[in-house]
Amino acid sequence: MSVQSTSLFQRQATGLVREAGTWSTLIYNINFVSIGLMMLFVLQLEPAFYPGGNMLVSYLMALAVVLPTSFVFAMFAAAMPRSGGDYVYVSRILGPRLGMMSSFINTVWWFIYGGVPSAFFARYGLGPLCRNVGIMSGNQALIDLGAWFVTPEGTIITGILLVTALVVAFSLGLHVYFRVQNALFVVAMVGLAVIGFVLLTGSNEQFQANLATYSGVPNAYQDVIDAATATGFTEAPFSWYWSLIPITWIYLELVFNQSSAYIGGEIKRASRIQLWSMPLTAVICVGVAMLLTWLFQQTIGTTFLGAVSWDAGATIGLSSAPTFSELAAYMSGSTIVAVIVGIGFVFWSYTWLPGQILNASRNLLAYSVDGVFPARFGSVNERYHTPVFSLVIVGLGSIAALIVYATNSDFTTLTGIVAFIVSFIIVSIAAILFPRRKRDVWAASPVAWTWGGLPVISIAGVVSLAALIVTLWVFLNDPLAGVFVLDGFTPHFTDESGALTKDSIRLLITIGTVLSGLVVFEVSRIIRARRGVRLEAAFEEIPVE
């Protein structure tokens, strides 16, 4: 490393400790993707609401647009192994205003999205587990408990308990969390393995017979298809367009394969581990999901998957569409299998949440270290080496978001991803300019590669930028994304009466979150300037460890 680049690392330490090893980092990224949730959305939504879509093609398309951004983050995380992720990269390359804008988008939405997986914990995890085991064992109390979990009251209470438990665990040190994370990951993967075994050894005839038994409907399989068809469910020949549009539901999870970038200051051998763990995470998750999805298609059938979601489980006496773990349990005919796969899916249901809480808290710490936020946000407990104050703030914000999400149907799951895409676009531009704007840091980094005379990270940035533009277009064209304001390339922001549609309003709110970081920085700059401090000076060096 050159003398000049070494001098960039001379500020006082934060107090964070590098505790995440190879497996913990890989699992952390896989968890933030959540193979289970990714499959849930694909299996429940694409066959039902995207006629002509091919689920396996959609997975591959999503992987194709995610990998370039994954490589950008991986190379940045190796070059600048600091907590705060894109805040560090962009602020040091494009300047503090764009850095704060890019990063604060993520922070705001991690606060907002804190309500989503904490709600999923009850809605898709505990609720279906109790319902499924109750139905298969004939236990009405479990069925009733499952119904309670998916009520707003049940969702909020269990979500608050989950958020609180995670904040406490994170406050005690990452080594505590990683031990629990790694153990529960094994449980979740065992659940998926059991599902795979059940599908490999089962048959469509077996599924039909068991479904009739557990639902009490003699011809349940065909009745579900007939009922859905009678109310508008349709199928269509293969369509590239309708295979592309539902990648929104895969991108929602898959793009966060680079989650470990935000805790870069707490990863051992970060310059090596980060390089391969992020893209490998994306490949592993898509590979597992594609295999299991194909098995569901072969045994249960794509038509039934679409029909039962369209019908929302009504024909077989359910209050909501069954999850894929419930369908696999029916296939097995075993209550024990229902318990195993159900518990496994409970874990997948909330695994976004730990990363959201951790990443948002590390962003708050990074802002504080640079003087954008008050020093309290950057305080690190000397015993546990954790930013307890920031963790508590994120936890409280997540609980507030949970209450809103559980009680307001206008809070749509996909809306905020448009804001994340804008953030990733800014990061991609930073990658393109990195070798020119911070040549010493780039040249001294482990990613100072060239291809055809061009820096590899700049090439990756160009490809990532193109992929992100395509992805943004897809989100704005998806009728279920909550920001459906394009029909091809034709905008439609108003309804027949001339009023803004709900999707347009959501898009405007999203744009507001994009601009919020710039506002926060300018307010902080003015306050600091009145105290005789030039805030921009902090961004002339790489942040502390």
Coordinates of N, CA and C in Angstrom, one line a residue, residues 42 45-47 49-66 237-252 254 414 421 466-481 486 488-489:
V42 N -42.5 -16.6 -5.5 CA -42.5 -17.1 -6.8 C -43.6 -18.2 -7.0
L45 N -47.2 -16.5 -6.5 CA -47.6 -15.4 -7.3 C -47.5 -15.6 -8.8
E46 N -46.4 -16.1 -9.3 CA -46.1 -16.2 -10.7 C -47.1 -17.1 -11.5
P47 N -47.4 -18.3 -11.0 CA -48.4 -19.2 -11.8 C -49.8 -18.6 -11.7
F49 N -50.7 -15.1 -11.2 CA -51.0 -13.8 -11.6 C -50.1 -13.3 -12.8
Y50 N -49.3 -14.1 -13.3 CA -48.5 -13.7 -14.4 C -48.6 -14.8 -15.5
P51 N -49.7 -14.9 -16.2 CA -50.0 -16.0 -17.2 C -48.9 -15.9 -18.3
G52 N -48.3 -17.1 -18.6 CA -47.3 -17.1 -19.6 C -45.9 -17.1 -19.0
G53 N -45.8 -16.8 -17.7 CA -44.5 -16.7 -17.0 C -43.9 -18.1 -16.8
N54 N -42.6 -18.3 -16.9 CA -42.0 -19.5 -16.6 C -41.1 -19.3 -15.3
M55 N -41.3 -19.9 -14.2 CA -40.7 -19.6 -13.0 C -39.2 -19.8 -13.1
L56 N -38.7 -20.9 -13.7 CA -37.3 -21.2 -13.8 C -36.6 -20.1 -14.7
V57 N -37.2 -19.7 -15.7 CA -36.6 -18.6 -16.5 C -36.6 -17.3 -15.7
S58 N -37.6 -17.1 -14.9 CA -37.6 -15.9 -14.1 C -36.4 -15.9 -13.1
Y59 N -36.1 -17.0 -12.5 CA -35.0 -17.1 -11.6 C -33.7 -16.7 -12.3
L60 N -33.5 -17.3 -13.5 CA -32.3 -17.0 -14.2 C -32.2 -15.6 -14.7
M61 N -33.3 -15.0 -15.1 CA -33.3 -13.6 -15.5 C -32.9 -12.7 -14.2
A62 N -33.5 -13.0 -13.1 CA -33.2 -12.2 -11.9 C -31.7 -12.4 -11.5
L63 N -31.2 -13.6 -11.6 CA -29.8 -13.8 -11.3 C -28.9 -12.9 -12.3
A64 N -29.3 -12.9 -13.5 CA -28.5 -12.2 -14.5 C -28.5 -10.7 -14.2
V65 N -29.5 -10.1 -13.7 CA -29.5 -8.6 -13.4 C -28.9 -8.3 -12.0
V66 N -28.9 -9.3 -11.2 CA -28.4 -9.1 -9.8 C -26.8 -9.3 -9.8
P237 N -49.6 -19.5 -23.0 CA -48.3 -20.0 -23.6 C -47.1 -19.2 -23.0
F238 N -46.0 -19.8 -23.1 CA -44.8 -19.2 -22.5 C -44.6 -17.8 -23.1
S239 N -44.2 -16.9 -22.2 CA -44.0 -15.5 -22.7 C -42.7 -15.0 -22.0
W240 N -41.8 -14.5 -22.8 CA -40.6 -13.9 -22.3 C -40.9 -12.7 -21.4
Y241 N -41.9 -11.9 -21.9 CA -42.3 -10.7 -21.2 C -42.8 -11.0 -19.8
W242 N -43.7 -12.0 -19.7 CA -44.3 -12.3 -18.4 C -43.4 -13.2 -17.6
S243 N -42.3 -13.6 -18.1 CA -41.3 -14.3 -17.3 C -40.3 -13.2 -16.7
L244 N -40.2 -12.1 -17.4 CA -39.3 -11.0 -17.0 C -40.0 -10.2 -15.9
I245 N -41.3 -9.8 -16.1 CA -41.9 -8.9 -15.1 C -41.9 -9.5 -13.7
P246 N -42.2 -10.7 -13.4 CA -42.2 -11.2 -12.0 C -40.9 -11.4 -11.4
I247 N -39.8 -11.0 -12.1 CA -38.5 -11.1 -11.4 C -38.5 -10.1 -10.3
T248 N -39.4 -9.2 -10.2 CA -39.5 -8.2 -9.1 C -39.5 -9.0 -7.7
W249 N -40.3 -10.1 -7.7 CA -40.4 -10.8 -6.4 C -39.2 -11.6 -6.1
I250 N -38.3 -11.9 -7.1 CA -37.1 -12.6 -6.8 C -36.0 -11.6 -6.5
Y251 N -36.0 -10.5 -7.2 CA -35.1 -9.4 -7.0 C -35.2 -8.8 -5.5
L252 N -36.4 -8.8 -5.0 CA -36.7 -8.3 -3.7 C -35.8 -9.0 -2.7
L254 N -33.1 -11.4 -3.7 CA -31.8 -11.8 -4.2 C -30.8 -10.7 -4.2
L414 N -43.2 -4.4 -2.2 CA -42.2 -4.2 -3.3 C -41.8 -2.7 -3.4
I421 N -33.0 0.5 -5.8 CA -32.4 0.5 -7.2 C -31.7 1.8 -7.5
A466 N -26.4 -0.8 -16.4 CA -27.4 -1.2 -17.4 C -28.4 -2.2 -16.9
A467 N -28.0 -3.1 -16.1 CA -28.9 -4.1 -15.5 C -29.9 -3.4 -14.6
L468 N -29.5 -2.4 -13.8 CA -30.4 -1.7 -12.9 C -31.4 -0.9 -13.6
I469 N -31.0 -0.3 -14.7 CA -32.0 0.5 -15.5 C -33.1 -0.5 -16.0
V470 N -32.7 -1.6 -16.5 CA -33.7 -2.6 -17.0 C -34.6 -3.0 -15.8
T471 N -34.0 -3.3 -14.6 CA -34.8 -3.7 -13.5 C -35.7 -2.6 -13.0
L472 N -35.3 -1.4 -13.0 CA -36.2 -0.3 -12.7 C -37.4 -0.2 -13.6
W473 N -37.2 -0.4 -14.9 CA -38.3 -0.5 -15.9 C -39.2 -1.6 -15.6
V474 N -38.7 -2.8 -15.2 CA -39.5 -3.9 -14.8 C -40.4 -3.6 -13.6
F475 N -39.9 -3.0 -12.6 CA -40.7 -2.7 -11.4 C -41.8 -1.7 -11.7
L476 N -41.5 -0.7 -12.6 CA -42.6 0.2 -12.9 C -43.6 -0.3 -13.8
N477 N -43.3 -1.5 -14.4 CA -44.3 -2.2 -15.3 C -45.0 -3.4 -14.7
D478 N -44.7 -3.7 -13.4 CA -45.3 -4.8 -12.7 C -46.6 -4.4 -12.1
P479 N -47.7 -5.0 -12.5 CA -49.0 -4.6 -11.9 C -49.1 -4.8 -10.4
L480 N -48.3 -5.7 -9.8 CA -48.4 -6.0 -8.4 C -47.3 -5.4 -7.6
A481 N -46.4 -4.5 -8.2 CA -45.3 -4.0 -7.5 C -45.6 -2.8 -6.6
L486 N -46.0 2.5 -15.5 CA -45.7 2.4 -16.9 C -46.4 1.3 -17.5
G488 N -45.3 -0.5 -20.7 CA -44.2 -0.5 -21.6 C -43.4 0.7 -21.3
F489 N -43.5 1.7 -22.2 CA -42.8 3.0 -22.0 C -43.7 4.1 -21.9

